[in-house]
Amino acid sequence: IIKRKMSLKIYSIPNFEKHRVKFLELIYKIPETRYKDISHTDWEIPRSMRREYVEYFNENIYQGYRDNLCKENQFKDFEISNMWFQVYKEGDKHEAHTHPHAHFTNVFYINLPDKKLTTEIRKINHDCKEGDIITFPAYYEHGSPINTNKQPKVIISFNINIFSYANL
C-alpha cells in the first residue's frame, strides 16, 4: 500500500519582481467586474474572452511550478482545470468556501500589501509572500479576510487535477 499525503506546499517564483508588473498590467486590462464581495475578477466573464495573464503565466511560470510540484510530490503530471484572478480593494473579502471537482487549489500572490491578508486556510498556518504560489487540497475550507488596506490584494487562483503518481 502506498500512502501519500500532501497538505500544503509553497512555491516561490524565481525572479518574481520582473513578472509582478507584467501580471498587474495584464490583469488590469480586463474590464472591472464585481463578484460578491470582490471588486474585480474575471470569474464570471465569458471563458472565450482573451486572458493575456493566463498566457503569460503559461509561458513564464507554469513549467517551473509544474516541475517543482511533480518532483516534490511524485506526481506524474497534472492539468490546470480553471484559472482566474481576484483584486481585493479596501473592504473586500471572500467568505470561506471549497473548490469542488478539483484535487488541489492554488493561490498565487501578485500584490500582498499586508501578510495578514494571506488566504485563511482552516487549521493551517502558513507564511506566504508576494511571488508565492500556495497549493493545498481543494476540499480545505479557505477564504480571504477583509482587506483593511488602501492598497489592493491581487491574486491569481487556479485548480489542478493530478493524472497519476510517478512511481506506481
CSV table of N, CA and C in Angstrom, one decimal:
chain,number,residue,atom,x,y,z
A,1,ILE,N,0.9,-1.2,0.0
A,1,ILE,CA,0.0,0.0,0.0
A,1,ILE,C,0.9,1.2,0.0
A,2,ILE,N,0.6,2.1,-0.9
A,2,ILE,CA,1.3,3.4,-1.0
A,2,ILE,C,0.5,4.5,-0.4
A,3,LYS,N,1.0,5.2,0.6
A,3,LYS,CA,0.3,6.2,1.3
A,3,LYS,C,1.0,7.5,0.9
A,4,ARG,N,0.2,8.5,0.4
A,4,ARG,CA,0.8,9.8,0.1
A,4,ARG,C,-0.1,10.8,0.6
A,5,LYS,N,0.5,11.9,1.2
A,5,LYS,CA,-0.3,12.9,1.8
A,5,LYS,C,0.4,14.3,1.5
A,6,MET,N,-0.4,15.2,0.9
A,6,MET,CA,0.1,16.5,0.7
A,6,MET,C,-0.9,17.5,1.3
A,7,SER,N,-0.5,18.2,2.2
A,7,SER,CA,-1.4,19.2,2.8
A,7,SER,C,-1.3,20.6,2.3
A,8,LEU,N,0.0,21.0,2.2
A,8,LEU,CA,0.2,22.4,1.8
A,8,LEU,C,1.6,22.5,1.2
A,9,LYS,N,1.8,23.2,0.1
A,9,LYS,CA,3.1,23.4,-0.5
A,9,LYS,C,3.2,24.9,-0.8
A,10,ILE,N,4.4,25.5,-0.7
A,10,ILE,CA,4.6,26.9,-1.1
A,10,ILE,C,5.7,26.9,-2.1
A,11,TYR,N,5.5,27.4,-3.3
A,11,TYR,CA,6.5,27.5,-4.3
A,11,TYR,C,6.7,29.0,-4.5
A,12,SER,N,8.0,29.4,-4.4
A,12,SER,CA,8.4,30.8,-4.6
A,12,SER,C,8.8,31.0,-6.1
A,13,ILE,N,8.2,31.9,-6.8
A,13,ILE,CA,8.6,32.2,-8.2
A,13,ILE,C,10.0,32.8,-8.2
A,14,PRO,N,10.9,32.2,-9.0
A,14,PRO,CA,12.2,32.8,-9.1
A,14,PRO,C,12.1,34.2,-9.8
A,15,ASN,N,12.8,35.2,-9.4
A,15,ASN,CA,12.8,36.5,-10.0
A,15,ASN,C,11.4,37.1,-10.2
A,16,PHE,N,10.6,36.9,-9.1
A,16,PHE,CA,9.2,37.3,-9.2
A,16,PHE,C,9.1,38.8,-9.6
A,17,GLU,N,9.9,39.7,-9.0
A,17,GLU,CA,9.8,41.1,-9.3
A,17,GLU,C,9.7,41.5,-10.8
A,18,LYS,N,10.4,40.7,-11.6
A,18,LYS,CA,10.4,41.0,-13.0
A,18,LYS,C,9.1,40.6,-13.7
A,19,HIS,N,8.3,39.8,-13.0
A,19,HIS,CA,7.0,39.4,-13.5
A,19,HIS,C,5.8,40.1,-12.9
A,20,ARG,N,6.0,40.7,-11.7
A,20,ARG,CA,4.9,41.3,-11.0
A,20,ARG,C,4.2,42.4,-11.8
A,21,VAL,N,5.0,43.3,-12.3
A,21,VAL,CA,4.4,44.5,-13.0
A,21,VAL,C,3.7,44.0,-14.3
A,22,LYS,N,4.2,43.0,-15.0
A,22,LYS,CA,3.5,42.5,-16.2
A,22,LYS,C,2.2,41.8,-15.8
A,23,PHE,N,2.2,41.0,-14.7
A,23,PHE,CA,0.9,40.4,-14.3
A,23,PHE,C,-0.1,41.5,-14.0
A,24,LEU,N,0.3,42.5,-13.2
A,24,LEU,CA,-0.7,43.6,-12.9
A,24,LEU,C,-1.2,44.3,-14.1
A,25,GLU,N,-0.3,44.6,-15.0
A,25,GLU,CA,-0.7,45.3,-16.3
A,25,GLU,C,-1.8,44.4,-17.0
A,26,LEU,N,-1.5,43.1,-17.1
A,26,LEU,CA,-2.4,42.2,-17.9
A,26,LEU,C,-3.7,42.0,-17.2
A,27,ILE,N,-3.7,41.9,-15.9
A,27,ILE,CA,-4.9,41.8,-15.1
A,27,ILE,C,-5.8,43.0,-15.2
A,28,TYR,N,-5.2,44.2,-15.1
A,28,TYR,CA,-6.0,45.4,-15.2
A,28,TYR,C,-6.5,45.8,-16.6
A,29,LYS,N,-6.1,45.0,-17.6
A,29,LYS,CA,-6.6,45.2,-18.9
A,29,LYS,C,-8.0,44.6,-19.0
A,30,ILE,N,-8.4,43.7,-18.1
A,30,ILE,CA,-9.7,43.0,-18.1
A,30,ILE,C,-10.7,44.0,-17.5
A,31,PRO,N,-11.8,44.2,-18.1
A,31,PRO,CA,-12.8,45.1,-17.6
A,31,PRO,C,-13.2,44.8,-16.1
A,32,GLU,N,-13.4,45.8,-15.3
A,32,GLU,CA,-13.7,45.6,-13.9
A,32,GLU,C,-15.1,45.0,-13.8
A,33,THR,N,-15.1,43.8,-13.1
A,33,THR,CA,-16.4,43.1,-12.9
A,33,THR,C,-16.4,42.6,-11.5
A,34,ARG,N,-17.4,43.0,-10.7
A,34,ARG,CA,-17.6,42.6,-9.3
A,34,ARG,C,-18.2,41.2,-9.2
A,35,TYR,N,-17.8,40.5,-8.2
A,35,TYR,CA,-18.4,39.2,-7.8
A,35,TYR,C,-18.5,39.1,-6.3
A,36,LYS,N,-19.7,39.1,-5.8
A,36,LYS,CA,-19.9,39.1,-4.4
A,36,LYS,C,-19.2,40.2,-3.7
A,37,ASP,N,-18.3,39.9,-2.8
A,37,ASP,CA,-17.5,40.9,-2.1
A,37,ASP,C,-16.1,41.2,-2.6
A,38,ILE,N,-15.9,40.9,-3.9
A,38,ILE,CA,-14.7,41.1,-4.6
A,38,ILE,C,-14.8,42.1,-5.7
A,39,SER,N,-14.0,43.2,-5.6
A,39,SER,CA,-14.2,44.3,-6.5
A,39,SER,C,-13.9,44.0,-8.0
A,40,HIS,N,-13.0,43.2,-8.3
A,40,HIS,CA,-12.5,43.0,-9.7
A,40,HIS,C,-12.1,41.5,-9.8
A,41,THR,N,-12.7,40.8,-10.7
A,41,THR,CA,-12.4,39.4,-11.0
A,41,THR,C,-12.9,39.1,-12.4
A,42,ASP,N,-12.3,38.0,-13.0
A,42,ASP,CA,-12.8,37.6,-14.3
A,42,ASP,C,-13.6,36.3,-14.1
A,43,TRP,N,-14.0,36.0,-12.9
A,43,TRP,CA,-14.7,34.7,-12.6
A,43,TRP,C,-16.0,34.5,-13.5
A,44,GLU,N,-16.7,35.6,-13.7
A,44,GLU,CA,-18.0,35.5,-14.4
A,44,GLU,C,-17.9,36.0,-15.8
A,45,ILE,N,-16.7,36.4,-16.3
A,45,ILE,CA,-16.6,36.9,-17.6
A,45,ILE,C,-16.5,35.7,-18.5
A,46,PRO,N,-17.1,35.7,-19.7
A,46,PRO,CA,-17.1,34.5,-20.6
A,46,PRO,C,-15.7,34.0,-20.8
A,47,ARG,N,-15.5,32.6,-20.8
A,47,ARG,CA,-14.2,32.0,-20.9
A,47,ARG,C,-13.6,32.2,-22.3
A,48,SER,N,-14.5,32.6,-23.3
A,48,SER,CA,-14.0,32.9,-24.6
A,48,SER,C,-13.2,34.2,-24.7
A,49,MET,N,-13.3,35.1,-23.6
A,49,MET,CA,-12.6,36.3,-23.6
A,49,MET,C,-11.1,36.0,-23.4
A,50,ARG,N,-10.2,36.7,-24.2
A,50,ARG,CA,-8.8,36.5,-24.1
A,50,ARG,C,-8.3,37.0,-22.7
A,51,ARG,N,-7.5,36.1,-22.1
A,51,ARG,CA,-6.9,36.4,-20.8
A,51,ARG,C,-5.4,36.3,-21.0
A,52,GLU,N,-4.8,37.5,-21.2
A,52,GLU,CA,-3.3,37.5,-21.5
A,52,GLU,C,-2.5,37.1,-20.3
A,53,TYR,N,-3.0,37.4,-19.1
A,53,TYR,CA,-2.3,37.0,-17.9
A,53,TYR,C,-2.1,35.5,-17.8
A,54,VAL,N,-3.1,34.7,-18.3
A,54,VAL,CA,-3.0,33.3,-18.3
A,54,VAL,C,-1.9,32.8,-19.3
A,55,GLU,N,-1.9,33.5,-20.5
A,55,GLU,CA,-0.9,33.2,-21.5
A,55,GLU,C,0.5,33.5,-20.9
A,56,TYR,N,0.6,34.6,-20.2
A,56,TYR,CA,1.9,35.0,-19.6
A,56,TYR,C,2.3,34.0,-18.5
A,57,PHE,N,1.4,33.5,-17.7
A,57,PHE,CA,1.6,32.5,-16.7
A,57,PHE,C,2.1,31.2,-17.3
A,58,ASN,N,1.4,30.8,-18.4
A,58,ASN,CA,1.8,29.6,-19.1
A,58,ASN,C,3.2,29.6,-19.7
A,59,GLU,N,3.6,30.8,-20.2
A,59,GLU,CA,4.9,31.0,-20.8
A,59,GLU,C,6.0,31.2,-19.9
A,60,ASN,N,5.7,31.8,-18.7
A,60,ASN,CA,6.8,32.2,-17.8
A,60,ASN,C,6.9,31.5,-16.4
A,61,ILE,N,5.8,31.0,-16.0
A,61,ILE,CA,5.7,30.5,-14.6
A,61,ILE,C,5.4,29.0,-14.5
A,62,TYR,N,4.5,28.5,-15.4
A,62,TYR,CA,4.0,27.2,-15.4
A,62,TYR,C,5.0,26.1,-15.3
A,63,GLN,N,6.0,26.1,-16.1
A,63,GLN,CA,7.0,25.0,-16.2
A,63,GLN,C,7.7,24.8,-14.9
A,64,GLY,N,8.2,25.9,-14.3
A,64,GLY,CA,9.0,25.8,-13.1
A,64,GLY,C,8.1,25.3,-11.9
A,65,TYR,N,6.8,25.8,-11.9
A,65,TYR,CA,5.9,25.4,-10.9
A,65,TYR,C,5.6,23.9,-11.0
A,66,ARG,N,5.3,23.5,-12.3
A,66,ARG,CA,4.9,22.1,-12.5
A,66,ARG,C,6.0,21.2,-12.2
A,67,ASP,N,7.2,21.5,-12.6
A,67,ASP,CA,8.4,20.6,-12.3
A,67,ASP,C,8.6,20.5,-10.8
A,68,ASN,N,8.5,21.6,-10.1
A,68,ASN,CA,8.7,21.6,-8.7
A,68,ASN,C,7.6,20.7,-8.0
A,69,LEU,N,6.4,21.0,-8.3
A,69,LEU,CA,5.3,20.3,-7.6
A,69,LEU,C,5.3,18.8,-7.9
A,70,CYS,N,5.5,18.4,-9.2
A,70,CYS,CA,5.6,17.0,-9.6
A,70,CYS,C,6.8,16.3,-8.9
A,71,LYS,N,7.9,16.9,-8.9
A,71,LYS,CA,9.1,16.3,-8.2
A,71,LYS,C,8.9,16.1,-6.7
A,72,GLU,N,8.5,17.2,-6.0
A,72,GLU,CA,8.3,17.1,-4.6
A,72,GLU,C,7.2,16.1,-4.1
A,73,ASN,N,6.2,15.9,-5.0
A,73,ASN,CA,5.1,15.1,-4.6
A,73,ASN,C,4.9,13.8,-5.4
A,74,GLN,N,5.9,13.5,-6.2
A,74,GLN,CA,5.9,12.3,-7.1
A,74,GLN,C,4.7,12.2,-8.0
A,75,PHE,N,4.2,13.4,-8.4
A,75,PHE,CA,3.1,13.4,-9.4
A,75,PHE,C,3.7,13.1,-10.8
A,76,LYS,N,3.0,12.3,-11.6
A,76,LYS,CA,3.5,12.1,-12.9
A,76,LYS,C,3.2,13.3,-13.7
A,77,ASP,N,2.0,13.9,-13.6
A,77,ASP,CA,1.6,15.1,-14.2
A,77,ASP,C,0.3,15.6,-13.7
A,78,PHE,N,-0.1,16.8,-14.1
A,78,PHE,CA,-1.4,17.3,-13.7
A,78,PHE,C,-1.9,18.3,-14.8
A,79,GLU,N,-3.1,18.7,-14.7
A,79,GLU,CA,-3.7,19.7,-15.6
A,79,GLU,C,-4.3,20.8,-14.8
A,80,ILE,N,-4.2,22.0,-15.3
A,80,ILE,CA,-4.9,23.2,-14.7
A,80,ILE,C,-6.3,23.1,-15.2
A,81,SER,N,-7.3,23.1,-14.3
A,81,SER,CA,-8.7,23.0,-14.8
A,81,SER,C,-9.4,24.3,-14.8
A,82,ASN,N,-8.9,25.3,-14.2
A,82,ASN,CA,-9.5,26.6,-14.2
A,82,ASN,C,-8.5,27.6,-13.7
A,83,MET,N,-8.6,28.9,-14.2
A,83,MET,CA,-7.7,29.9,-13.6
A,83,MET,C,-8.5,31.3,-13.7
A,84,TRP,N,-8.3,32.0,-12.6
A,84,TRP,CA,-9.0,33.3,-12.5
A,84,TRP,C,-8.2,34.2,-11.6
A,85,PHE,N,-8.5,35.5,-11.7
A,85,PHE,CA,-7.8,36.5,-10.8
A,85,PHE,C,-8.8,37.1,-9.9
A,86,GLN,N,-8.3,37.7,-8.8
A,86,GLN,CA,-9.2,38.5,-7.9
A,86,GLN,C,-8.4,39.7,-7.4
A,87,VAL,N,-9.0,40.8,-7.4
A,87,VAL,CA,-8.5,42.1,-6.9
A,87,VAL,C,-9.4,42.4,-5.7
A,88,TYR,N,-8.8,42.4,-4.5
A,88,TYR,CA,-9.5,42.8,-3.3
A,88,TYR,C,-9.1,44.2,-2.9
A,89,LYS,N,-10.1,45.1,-3.2
A,89,LYS,CA,-9.9,46.5,-2.8
A,89,LYS,C,-10.2,46.7,-1.3
A,90,GLU,N,-10.0,47.8,-0.7
A,90,GLU,CA,-10.3,48.1,0.7
A,90,GLU,C,-11.7,47.7,1.0
A,91,GLY,N,-11.9,46.9,2.0
A,91,GLY,CA,-13.3,46.4,2.4
A,91,GLY,C,-13.7,45.1,1.7
A,92,ASP,N,-13.0,44.6,0.7
A,92,ASP,CA,-13.3,43.4,0.1
A,92,ASP,C,-12.9,42.2,0.9
A,93,LYS,N,-13.6,41.0,0.7
A,93,LYS,CA,-13.3,39.8,1.4
A,93,LYS,C,-13.9,38.6,0.5
A,94,HIS,N,-13.5,37.4,0.9
A,94,HIS,CA,-14.1,36.2,0.3
A,94,HIS,C,-14.5,35.3,1.4
A,95,GLU,N,-15.7,34.9,1.5
A,95,GLU,CA,-16.2,34.0,2.5
A,95,GLU,C,-15.6,32.6,2.4
A,96,ALA,N,-15.5,31.9,3.5
A,96,ALA,CA,-15.0,30.5,3.4
A,96,ALA,C,-15.7,29.7,2.4
A,97,HIS,N,-14.9,28.9,1.7
A,97,HIS,CA,-15.5,28.0,0.7
A,97,HIS,C,-14.5,26.9,0.3
A,98,THR,N,-15.0,26.0,-0.5
A,98,THR,CA,-14.1,24.9,-1.0
A,98,THR,C,-14.2,24.9,-2.5
A,99,HIS,N,-13.4,24.1,-3.2
A,99,HIS,CA,-13.4,24.0,-4.7
A,99,HIS,C,-13.8,22.6,-5.1
A,100,PRO,N,-15.0,22.4,-5.5
A,100,PRO,CA,-15.4,21.0,-5.9
A,100,PRO,C,-14.8,20.7,-7.3
A,101,HIS,N,-14.7,19.4,-7.6
A,101,HIS,CA,-14.2,18.9,-8.9
A,101,HIS,C,-12.8,19.3,-9.2
A,102,ALA,N,-12.0,19.4,-8.1
A,102,ALA,CA,-10.5,19.6,-8.2
A,102,ALA,C,-9.8,18.9,-7.1
A,103,HIS,N,-8.6,18.5,-7.4
A,103,HIS,CA,-7.8,17.9,-6.4
A,103,HIS,C,-7.1,18.9,-5.5
A,104,PHE,N,-6.5,19.9,-6.1
A,104,PHE,CA,-5.8,21.0,-5.4
A,104,PHE,C,-6.2,22.3,-5.9
A,105,THR,N,-6.2,23.3,-5.0
A,105,THR,CA,-6.3,24.7,-5.4
A,105,THR,C,-5.1,25.4,-5.1
A,106,ASN,N,-4.9,26.5,-5.8
A,106,ASN,CA,-3.6,27.3,-5.7
A,106,ASN,C,-4.0,28.8,-5.6
A,107,VAL,N,-3.2,29.5,-4.8
A,107,VAL,CA,-3.3,31.0,-4.7
A,107,VAL,C,-1.9,31.5,-5.0
A,108,PHE,N,-1.8,32.3,-6.0
A,108,PHE,CA,-0.6,33.0,-6.4
A,108,PHE,C,-0.7,34.5,-6.1
A,109,TYR,N,0.2,34.9,-5.1
A,109,TYR,CA,0.1,36.2,-4.6
A,109,TYR,C,0.9,37.2,-5.5
A,110,ILE,N,0.2,38.1,-6.2
A,110,ILE,CA,0.8,39.1,-7.1
A,110,ILE,C,1.1,40.4,-6.3
A,111,ASN,N,0.1,40.8,-5.5
A,111,ASN,CA,0.2,42.0,-4.7
A,111,ASN,C,-0.4,41.7,-3.3
A,112,LEU,N,0.5,41.8,-2.3
A,112,LEU,CA,0.1,41.4,-1.0
A,112,LEU,C,0.5,42.6,0.0
A,113,PRO,N,-0.3,43.6,0.2
A,113,PRO,CA,0.1,44.7,1.0
A,113,PRO,C,0.4,44.5,2.5
A,114,ASP,N,-0.2,43.3,2.9
A,114,ASP,CA,0.0,43.0,4.4
A,114,ASP,C,-0.1,41.5,4.5
A,115,LYS,N,0.8,40.9,5.2
A,115,LYS,CA,0.8,39.4,5.4
A,115,LYS,C,-0.5,38.9,6.1
A,116,LYS,N,-1.2,39.8,6.8
A,116,LYS,CA,-2.5,39.4,7.4
A,116,LYS,C,-3.5,39.1,6.4
A,117,LEU,N,-3.3,39.5,5.1
A,117,LEU,CA,-4.3,39.3,4.1
A,117,LEU,C,-4.1,38.0,3.3
A,118,THR,N,-3.1,37.1,3.7
A,118,THR,CA,-3.0,35.8,3.1
A,118,THR,C,-4.2,35.0,3.2
A,119,THR,N,-4.4,34.1,2.4
A,119,THR,CA,-5.6,33.2,2.4
A,119,THR,C,-5.7,32.5,3.7
A,120,GLU,N,-6.8,32.5,4.3
A,120,GLU,CA,-7.0,31.8,5.6
A,120,GLU,C,-7.5,30.4,5.2
A,121,ILE,N,-6.7,29.4,5.6
A,121,ILE,CA,-7.0,28.0,5.3
A,121,ILE,C,-7.3,27.3,6.7
A,122,ARG,N,-8.4,26.7,6.8
A,122,ARG,CA,-8.8,26.1,8.1
A,122,ARG,C,-7.8,25.2,8.6
A,123,LYS,N,-7.4,25.5,9.8
A,123,LYS,CA,-6.5,24.7,10.6
A,123,LYS,C,-5.0,24.7,10.1
A,124,ILE,N,-4.7,25.5,9.2
A,124,ILE,CA,-3.3,25.5,8.7
A,124,ILE,C,-2.7,27.0,8.7
A,125,ASN,N,-1.6,27.1,9.4
A,125,ASN,CA,-0.9,28.3,9.4
A,125,ASN,C,0.2,28.3,8.3
A,126,HIS,N,0.4,29.4,7.6
A,126,HIS,CA,1.4,29.4,6.5
A,126,HIS,C,2.0,30.8,6.5
A,127,ASP,N,3.1,30.9,5.9
A,127,ASP,CA,3.8,32.2,5.8
A,127,ASP,C,4.1,32.4,4.3
A,128,CYS,N,3.2,33.1,3.6
A,128,CYS,CA,3.4,33.4,2.2
A,128,CYS,C,3.7,34.9,2.0
A,129,LYS,N,4.3,35.1,0.8
A,129,LYS,CA,4.6,36.5,0.4
A,129,LYS,C,4.3,36.7,-1.0
A,130,GLU,N,4.5,37.9,-1.5
A,130,GLU,CA,4.3,38.2,-2.9
A,130,GLU,C,5.2,37.3,-3.7
A,131,GLY,N,4.7,36.7,-4.8
A,131,GLY,CA,5.5,35.8,-5.6
A,131,GLY,C,5.4,34.4,-5.2
A,132,ASP,N,4.7,34.0,-4.2
A,132,ASP,CA,4.5,32.6,-3.8
A,132,ASP,C,3.2,32.1,-4.4
A,133,ILE,N,3.3,30.8,-4.7
A,133,ILE,CA,2.0,30.0,-5.0
A,133,ILE,C,1.8,29.0,-3.9
A,134,ILE,N,0.7,29.1,-3.2
A,134,ILE,CA,0.4,28.2,-2.2
A,134,ILE,C,-0.6,27.1,-2.8
A,135,THR,N,-0.3,25.9,-2.6
A,135,THR,CA,-1.1,24.7,-3.1
A,135,THR,C,-1.6,23.9,-2.0
A,136,PHE,N,-2.9,23.7,-1.9
A,136,PHE,CA,-3.5,22.9,-0.9
A,136,PHE,C,-4.7,22.1,-1.4
A,137,PRO,N,-5.1,21.0,-0.7
A,137,PRO,CA,-6.3,20.3,-1.1
A,137,PRO,C,-7.5,21.2,-1.3
A,138,ALA,N,-8.2,21.0,-2.5
A,138,ALA,CA,-9.3,21.8,-2.8
A,138,ALA,C,-10.5,21.7,-1.9
A,139,TYR,N,-10.5,20.6,-1.1
A,139,TYR,CA,-11.6,20.5,-0.1
A,139,TYR,C,-11.4,21.2,1.2
A,140,TYR,N,-10.2,21.7,1.4
A,140,TYR,CA,-9.9,22.5,2.6
A,140,TYR,C,-10.7,23.8,2.5
A,141,GLU,N,-11.4,24.1,3.5
A,141,GLU,CA,-12.2,25.4,3.6
A,141,GLU,C,-11.2,26.5,3.7
A,142,HIS,N,-11.4,27.5,2.9
A,142,HIS,CA,-10.5,28.7,2.9
A,142,HIS,C,-11.2,29.9,2.4
A,143,GLY,N,-10.7,31.1,2.7
A,143,GLY,CA,-11.3,32.4,2.3
A,143,GLY,C,-10.3,33.5,2.5
A,144,SER,N,-10.7,34.7,2.1
A,144,SER,CA,-9.8,35.9,2.3
A,144,SER,C,-10.4,36.8,3.3
A,145,PRO,N,-9.5,37.2,4.2
A,145,PRO,CA,-10.0,38.2,5.3
A,145,PRO,C,-10.3,39.5,4.6
A,146,ILE,N,-11.0,40.4,5.3
A,146,ILE,CA,-11.3,41.7,4.8
A,146,ILE,C,-10.0,42.5,4.6
A,147,ASN,N,-9.9,43.1,3.5
A,147,ASN,CA,-8.7,44.0,3.2
A,147,ASN,C,-9.0,45.3,3.9
A,148,THR,N,-8.2,45.6,4.8
A,148,THR,CA,-8.3,46.9,5.6
A,148,THR,C,-7.2,47.9,5.1
A,149,ASN,N,-6.6,47.6,4.0
A,149,ASN,CA,-5.5,48.4,3.4
A,149,ASN,C,-6.0,49.3,2.3
A,150,LYS,N,-5.4,50.4,2.0
A,150,LYS,CA,-5.7,51.2,0.8
A,150,LYS,C,-5.2,50.5,-0.4
A,151,GLN,N,-4.1,49.8,-0.3
A,151,GLN,CA,-3.6,49.0,-1.5
A,151,GLN,C,-4.4,47.7,-1.7
A,152,PRO,N,-4.6,47.4,-3.0
A,152,PRO,CA,-5.4,46.1,-3.2
A,152,PRO,C,-4.5,44.9,-3.0
A,153,LYS,N,-5.2,43.8,-2.6
A,153,LYS,CA,-4.6,42.5,-2.7
A,153,LYS,C,-4.9,41.9,-4.0
A,154,VAL,N,-3.9,41.4,-4.8
A,154,VAL,CA,-4.2,40.8,-6.1
A,154,VAL,C,-3.7,39.4,-6.1
A,155,ILE,N,-4.5,38.5,-6.5
A,155,ILE,CA,-4.1,37.1,-6.6
A,155,ILE,C,-4.6,36.5,-7.9
A,156,ILE,N,-3.9,35.4,-8.3
A,156,ILE,CA,-4.4,34.5,-9.4
A,156,ILE,C,-4.6,33.2,-8.7
A,157,SER,N,-5.8,32.6,-8.9
A,157,SER,CA,-6.1,31.3,-8.3
A,157,SER,C,-6.3,30.3,-9.5
A,158,PHE,N,-6.0,29.1,-9.2
A,158,PHE,CA,-6.2,28.0,-10.2
A,158,PHE,C,-6.3,26.7,-9.5
A,159,ASN,N,-7.1,25.8,-10.1
A,159,ASN,CA,-7.3,24.5,-9.7
A,159,ASN,C,-6.5,23.5,-10.5
A,160,ILE,N,-6.0,22.4,-9.9
A,160,ILE,CA,-5.3,21.4,-10.7
A,160,ILE,C,-5.9,20.0,-10.3
A,161,ASN,N,-5.8,19.1,-11.3
A,161,ASN,CA,-6.2,17.7,-11.1
A,161,ASN,C,-5.0,16.9,-11.5
A,162,ILE,N,-4.6,16.0,-10.6
A,162,ILE,CA,-3.5,15.1,-10.8
A,162,ILE,C,-3.9,13.9,-11.7
A,163,PHE,N,-3.0,13.6,-12.7
A,163,PHE,CA,-3.2,12.5,-13.6
A,163,PHE,C,-2.9,11.2,-12.8
A,164,SER,N,-1.7,11.1,-12.3
A,164,SER,CA,-1.3,9.9,-11.6
A,164,SER,C,0.0,10.2,-10.9
A,165,TYR,N,0.4,9.3,-10.0
A,165,TYR,CA,1.7,9.4,-9.3
A,165,TYR,C,2.8,8.8,-10.2
A,166,ALA,N,4.0,9.2,-10.0
A,166,ALA,CA,5.1,8.8,-10.9
A,166,ALA,C,5.6,7.4,-10.7
A,167,ASN,N,5.6,6.9,-9.5
A,167,ASN,CA,6.2,5.6,-9.2
A,167,ASN,C,5.2,4.6,-8.7
A,168,LEU,N,4.2,4.3,-9.5
A,168,LEU,CA,3.2,3.3,-9.2
A,168,LEU,C,3.5,2.0,-10.0
